[in-house]
Amino acid sequence: MAGLLETVDSRTQLAGKNRLELLLFRFADKQRYGINVFKVREILKCPPLSHLPGSHPVVRGVANVRGKSISILDLARATGLQALENLEQAYVIITEYNGRTQGFLVSAVEHIVNLNWERIHPPPSASGRHNYLTAVTNVNGALVEIIDVEKVLNEVSPVAEQLSEATLDAALRQQASCFKVLIVDDSCVARRQVSRCLQAIGVQVLACNDGGQALGMLNTMLAEGKQPPKELLMMICDIEMPEMDGYTLTAQVRANSQLASLHIVLHTSLSGAFNEAMVKKVGADQFVAKFRPDELAGLVTARIRQFALDTSLGEASQPCSNI
C-alpha cells in the first residue's frame, strides 16, 4: 500500500503544472518517438512470440508476460513504416490504454525526459489529415514525434462506439437538444468518438483540439457577455494535449470566478489508481476512462436530468433560453 501511495503522490506532482514525462524510443532509423510515461508499465527485451492465426497484420504475436498473454504490436508497421525485422534485438514497451494492456515493439529505448506541455505542439498542417502524429516536440535540438496511439489501437482493434438502446430516450433527446457540450481532445479519433456519442444523445457539440484553444473559446464567450457555466452543460476534456494539458486547463478554469462553476469531466486513456487523486487535486468534477460510450452517455444524461430538476425548483435558468 505504501508503494502505491508513493506512486500516486509522485505522479500527481505533475498535475496542474502543465508538465509530462516522455519515454523516448526509436524504430530502425534514427528518428526519435515519444510516449507518455504514465502509459508505460514496463520495458523488456522482446520475449518469444506465439503467432495468433487470423490476427491483424500489425500484431506480431502474443507474449507471456508475468503469466499474462499480451498482444505485441509492431508500432512501426502500424504507422506505415517498415516492419521491424530483428526481433531478438528489439524491445517491447508494455503499456495500458483505455483499460487494455498491450506491448509495442520498438528497436531501441533511450531515456525519459521531463517537459512542459507548452513545448509540445500539434503536428505541422502539411503532414495531412491521415498522419499518425498527435504532437511533436524538440529535445536537444532533435525532433521527437509523438504517435497518436489511440488511432493505431482503434485501427487494430476498434472499440464499440454505439450506445445501447437503454441510453437512448426520445423525451431526453428533446431536452438534450437545448444543451451544448464542449469537448477538448487532440486526438481526431477521440473527438469523433465523443462527438458521435453526444450527438446520439441529442446534445449540440463544440470541439477544440487542445486546452489553450478551449480556454480561448471560454474567454471569448466571456468577452461577448455570455456565461459559459450556464451556456455549457459541461466540458469533457482529455488530459494529454499539446500547448496546455487538461489538468492545467481545469486549474485555469477554476481560478477564474466567471468560469469556476463550469462542470468538468476529465476523459482520458490514462489508467491507474492515481486518476482519482489527480481529479481531486485539480478540481475536476468527474473522471471517465476512454472510450466507454454508455458510461460517458450516462454522465451526460444525468447532468441533463439534474439541470431539469434544478430548473423545476427554480435553481437554474431555462437552457434553451441561453443557447
GROMACS .gro file of C-alpha atoms in nm, residues 18-239:
model
  222
   18ASN     CA    1   0.147   2.154  -1.739
   19ARG     CA    2   0.431   1.903  -1.743
   20LEU     CA    3   0.476   1.548  -1.865
   21GLU     CA    4   0.743   1.282  -1.886
   22LEU     CA    5   0.815   1.122  -2.222
   23LEU     CA    6   0.988   0.790  -2.278
   24LEU     CA    7   1.195   0.826  -2.596
   25PHE     CA    8   1.237   0.532  -2.835
   26ARG     CA    9   1.334   0.455  -3.194
   27PHE     CA   10   1.242   0.216  -3.472
   28ALA     CA   11   1.500   0.104  -3.728
   29ASP     CA   12   1.601   0.460  -3.824
   30LYS     CA   13   1.740   0.743  -3.613
   31GLN     CA   14   1.410   0.928  -3.575
   32ARG     CA   15   1.302   0.958  -3.213
   33TYR     CA   16   0.948   0.899  -3.093
   34GLY     CA   17   0.788   0.958  -2.755
   35ILE     CA   18   0.523   0.804  -2.532
   36ASN     CA   19   0.386   0.940  -2.203
   37VAL     CA   20   0.548   0.756  -1.913
   38PHE     CA   21   0.206   0.740  -1.743
   39LYS     CA   22   0.106   0.484  -2.006
   40VAL     CA   23   0.413   0.262  -1.957
   41ARG     CA   24   0.402  -0.037  -1.723
   42GLU     CA   25   0.743  -0.185  -1.803
   43ILE     CA   26   1.008  -0.228  -2.072
   44LEU     CA   27   1.169  -0.559  -2.160
   45LYS     CA   28   1.366  -0.734  -2.431
   46CYS     CA   29   1.132  -0.886  -2.685
   47PRO     CA   30   1.019  -1.222  -2.542
   48PRO     CA   31   0.935  -1.526  -2.759
   49LEU     CA   32   0.619  -1.454  -2.958
   50SER     CA   33   0.346  -1.701  -3.046
   51HIS     CA   34   0.171  -1.638  -3.375
   52LEU     CA   35  -0.201  -1.567  -3.345
   53PRO     CA   36  -0.387  -1.703  -3.651
   54GLY     CA   37  -0.623  -1.452  -3.809
   55SER     CA   38  -0.484  -1.157  -3.615
   56HIS     CA   39  -0.434  -0.809  -3.757
   57PRO     CA   40  -0.110  -0.777  -3.961
   58VAL     CA   41   0.022  -0.523  -3.710
   59VAL     CA   42   0.003  -0.783  -3.430
   60ARG     CA   43   0.333  -0.968  -3.447
   61GLY     CA   44   0.231  -1.224  -3.190
   62VAL     CA   45   0.135  -1.291  -2.830
   63ALA     CA   46   0.385  -1.295  -2.544
   64ASN     CA   47   0.355  -1.443  -2.198
   65VAL     CA   48   0.449  -1.162  -1.961
   66ARG     CA   49   0.433  -1.247  -1.591
   67GLY     CA   50   0.172  -1.514  -1.655
   68LYS     CA   51  -0.048  -1.295  -1.873
   69SER     CA   52  -0.090  -1.322  -2.251
   70ILE     CA   53  -0.028  -0.983  -2.411
   71SER     CA   54  -0.059  -0.887  -2.777
   72ILE     CA   55   0.259  -0.736  -2.921
   73LEU     CA   56   0.205  -0.470  -3.188
   74ASP     CA   57   0.461  -0.357  -3.442
   75LEU     CA   58   0.420   0.017  -3.394
   76ALA     CA   59   0.642   0.097  -3.694
   77ARG     CA   60   0.429  -0.108  -3.930
   78ALA     CA   61   0.110   0.034  -3.777
   79THR     CA   62   0.220   0.386  -3.873
   80GLY     CA   63   0.315   0.299  -4.231
   81LEU     CA   64   0.687   0.235  -4.176
   82GLN     CA   65   0.884  -0.081  -4.247
   83ALA     CA   66   0.814  -0.367  -4.009
   84LEU     CA   67   1.088  -0.447  -3.758
   85GLU     CA   68   1.296  -0.747  -3.859
   86ASN     CA   69   1.548  -0.833  -3.588
   87LEU     CA   70   1.316  -0.925  -3.304
   88GLU     CA   71   1.598  -1.076  -3.096
   89GLN     CA   72   1.747  -0.728  -3.057
   90ALA     CA   73   1.414  -0.548  -3.023
   91TYR     CA   74   1.239  -0.421  -2.712
   92VAL     CA   75   0.877  -0.425  -2.603
   93ILE     CA   76   0.714  -0.134  -2.421
   94ILE     CA   77   0.424  -0.273  -2.216
   95THR     CA   78   0.152  -0.009  -2.199
   96GLU     CA   79  -0.201   0.040  -2.070
   97TYR     CA   80  -0.454   0.238  -2.274
   98ASN     CA   81  -0.826   0.255  -2.213
   99GLY     CA   82  -0.802  -0.026  -1.962
  100ARG     CA   83  -0.632  -0.257  -2.214
  101THR     CA   84  -0.276  -0.384  -2.189
  102GLN     CA   85  -0.058  -0.434  -2.497
  103GLY     CA   86   0.308  -0.425  -2.595
  104PHE     CA   87   0.467  -0.202  -2.859
  105LEU     CA   88   0.761  -0.344  -3.048
  106VAL     CA   89   1.049  -0.093  -3.094
  107SER     CA   90   1.415  -0.115  -3.196
  108ALA     CA   91   1.565   0.083  -2.911
  109VAL     CA   92   1.459   0.258  -2.592
  110GLU     CA   93   1.657   0.566  -2.490
  111HIS     CA   94   1.568   0.770  -2.181
  112ILE     CA   95   1.295   0.971  -2.009
  113VAL     CA   96   1.267   1.348  -2.048
  114ASN     CA   97   1.059   1.586  -1.838
  115LEU     CA   98   0.899   1.860  -2.049
  116ASN     CA   99   0.649   2.141  -2.025
  117TRP     CA  100   0.337   2.085  -2.236
  118GLU     CA  101   0.399   2.428  -2.387
  119ARG     CA  102   0.691   2.267  -2.570
  120ILE     CA  103   0.460   2.005  -2.720
  121HIS     CA  104   0.298   2.127  -3.041
  122PRO     CA  105   0.039   1.992  -3.286
  123PRO     CA  106   0.189   1.825  -3.594
  124PRO     CA  107   0.252   2.055  -3.893
  125SER     CA  108  -0.059   2.110  -4.103
  126ALA     CA  109   0.138   1.997  -4.410
  127SER     CA  110   0.157   1.646  -4.261
  128GLY     CA  111  -0.203   1.591  -4.372
  129ARG     CA  112  -0.514   1.457  -4.205
  130HIS     CA  113  -0.413   1.091  -4.220
  131ASN     CA  114  -0.080   1.104  -4.039
  132TYR     CA  115  -0.026   0.911  -3.716
  133LEU     CA  116   0.113   1.201  -3.515
  134THR     CA  117  -0.071   1.366  -3.231
  135ALA     CA  118   0.211   1.609  -3.145
  136VAL     CA  119   0.577   1.695  -3.197
  137THR     CA  120   0.847   1.846  -2.978
  138ASN     CA  121   1.218   1.922  -2.976
  139VAL     CA  122   1.465   1.754  -2.742
  140ASN     CA  123   1.830   1.862  -2.752
  141GLY     CA  124   1.788   2.004  -3.100
  142ALA     CA  125   1.624   1.692  -3.245
  143LEU     CA  126   1.262   1.643  -3.349
  144VAL     CA  127   1.060   1.398  -3.140
  145GLU     CA  128   0.733   1.268  -3.286
  146ILE     CA  129   0.450   1.163  -3.054
  147ILE     CA  130   0.233   0.896  -3.213
  148ASP     CA  131  -0.146   0.901  -3.192
  149VAL     CA  132  -0.160   0.561  -3.022
  150GLU     CA  133  -0.538   0.583  -2.983
  151LYS     CA  134  -0.569   0.599  -3.361
  152VAL     CA  135  -0.340   0.297  -3.401
  153LEU     CA  136  -0.529   0.091  -3.144
  154ASN     CA  137  -0.864   0.184  -3.294
  155GLU     CA  138  -0.749   0.060  -3.634
  156VAL     CA  139  -0.613  -0.266  -3.494
  157SER     CA  140  -0.898  -0.335  -3.252
  158PRO     CA  141  -1.186  -0.087  -3.291
  159VAL     CA  142  -1.393  -0.017  -2.983
  160ALA     CA  143  -1.771  -0.021  -3.000
  161GLU     CA  144  -1.899   0.333  -3.048
  162GLN     CA  145  -2.272   0.261  -3.047
  163LEU     CA  146  -2.483   0.342  -2.745
  164SER     CA  147  -2.708   0.075  -2.601
  165GLU     CA  148  -3.079   0.128  -2.658
  166ALA     CA  149  -3.132   0.180  -2.286
  167THR     CA  150  -2.941   0.508  -2.301
  168LEU     CA  151  -3.146   0.649  -2.590
  169ASP     CA  152  -3.469   0.809  -2.480
  170ALA     CA  153  -3.690   1.016  -2.713
  171ALA     CA  154  -3.804   1.254  -2.439
  172LEU     CA  155  -3.450   1.300  -2.319
  173ARG     CA  156  -3.329   1.369  -2.674
  174GLN     CA  157  -3.577   1.654  -2.698
  175GLN     CA  158  -3.440   1.802  -2.376
  176ALA     CA  159  -3.081   1.735  -2.482
  177SER     CA  160  -3.115   1.940  -2.799
  178CYS     CA  161  -3.119   2.252  -2.581
  179PHE     CA  162  -2.769   2.186  -2.443
  180LYS     CA  163  -2.416   2.237  -2.566
  181VAL     CA  164  -2.117   2.032  -2.454
  182LEU     CA  165  -1.757   2.139  -2.513
  183ILE     CA  166  -1.518   1.854  -2.589
  184VAL     CA  167  -1.142   1.909  -2.581
  185ASP     CA  168  -0.910   1.645  -2.724
  186ASP     CA  169  -0.606   1.647  -2.953
  187SER     CA  170  -0.683   1.303  -3.099
  188CYS     CA  171  -0.907   1.315  -3.406
  189VAL     CA  172  -1.027   0.963  -3.326
  190ALA     CA  173  -1.125   1.057  -2.971
  191ARG     CA  174  -1.304   1.375  -3.085
  192ARG     CA  175  -1.501   1.175  -3.338
  193GLN     CA  176  -1.594   0.907  -3.086
  194VAL     CA  177  -1.713   1.153  -2.822
  195SER     CA  178  -1.894   1.369  -3.079
  196ARG     CA  179  -2.088   1.071  -3.214
  197CYS     CA  180  -2.180   0.963  -2.863
  198LEU     CA  181  -2.310   1.306  -2.768
  199GLN     CA  182  -2.490   1.357  -3.098
  200ALA     CA  183  -2.668   1.025  -3.046
  201ILE     CA  184  -2.797   1.164  -2.717
  202GLY     CA  185  -2.905   1.479  -2.896
  203VAL     CA  186  -2.681   1.750  -2.746
  204GLN     CA  187  -2.501   2.008  -2.953
  205VAL     CA  188  -2.122   1.967  -2.972
  206LEU     CA  189  -1.842   2.223  -2.967
  207ALA     CA  190  -1.490   2.087  -3.018
  208CYS     CA  191  -1.137   2.213  -2.950
  209ASN     CA  192  -0.803   2.046  -3.021
  210ASP     CA  193  -0.618   2.148  -2.705
  211GLY     CA  194  -0.650   2.323  -2.372
  212GLY     CA  195  -0.522   2.658  -2.494
  213GLN     CA  196  -0.780   2.667  -2.771
  214ALA     CA  197  -1.057   2.574  -2.529
  215LEU     CA  198  -0.955   2.841  -2.277
  216GLY     CA  199  -0.950   3.093  -2.561
  217MET     CA  200  -1.305   2.995  -2.659
  218LEU     CA  201  -1.428   3.030  -2.300
  219ASN     CA  202  -1.265   3.372  -2.264
  220THR     CA  203  -1.418   3.483  -2.595
  221MET     CA  204  -1.760   3.384  -2.465
  222LEU     CA  205  -1.698   3.596  -2.155
  223ALA     CA  206  -1.589   3.890  -2.369
  224GLU     CA  207  -1.917   3.860  -2.562
  225GLY     CA  208  -2.113   3.888  -2.237
  226LYS     CA  209  -2.201   3.518  -2.220
  227GLN     CA  210  -2.181   3.292  -1.915
  228PRO     CA  211  -2.013   2.960  -2.012
  229PRO     CA  212  -2.120   2.774  -1.692
  230LYS     CA  213  -2.483   2.843  -1.785
  231GLU     CA  214  -2.448   2.802  -2.161
  232LEU     CA  215  -2.247   2.479  -2.149
  233LEU     CA  216  -2.382   2.166  -1.987
  234MET     CA  217  -2.024   2.054  -1.926
  235MET     CA  218  -1.673   2.040  -2.066
  236ILE     CA  219  -1.536   1.694  -2.146
  237CYS     CA  220  -1.161   1.723  -2.152
  238ASP     CA  221  -0.869   1.496  -2.235
  239ILE     CA  222  -0.562   1.517  -2.011
   0.00000   0.00000   0.00000
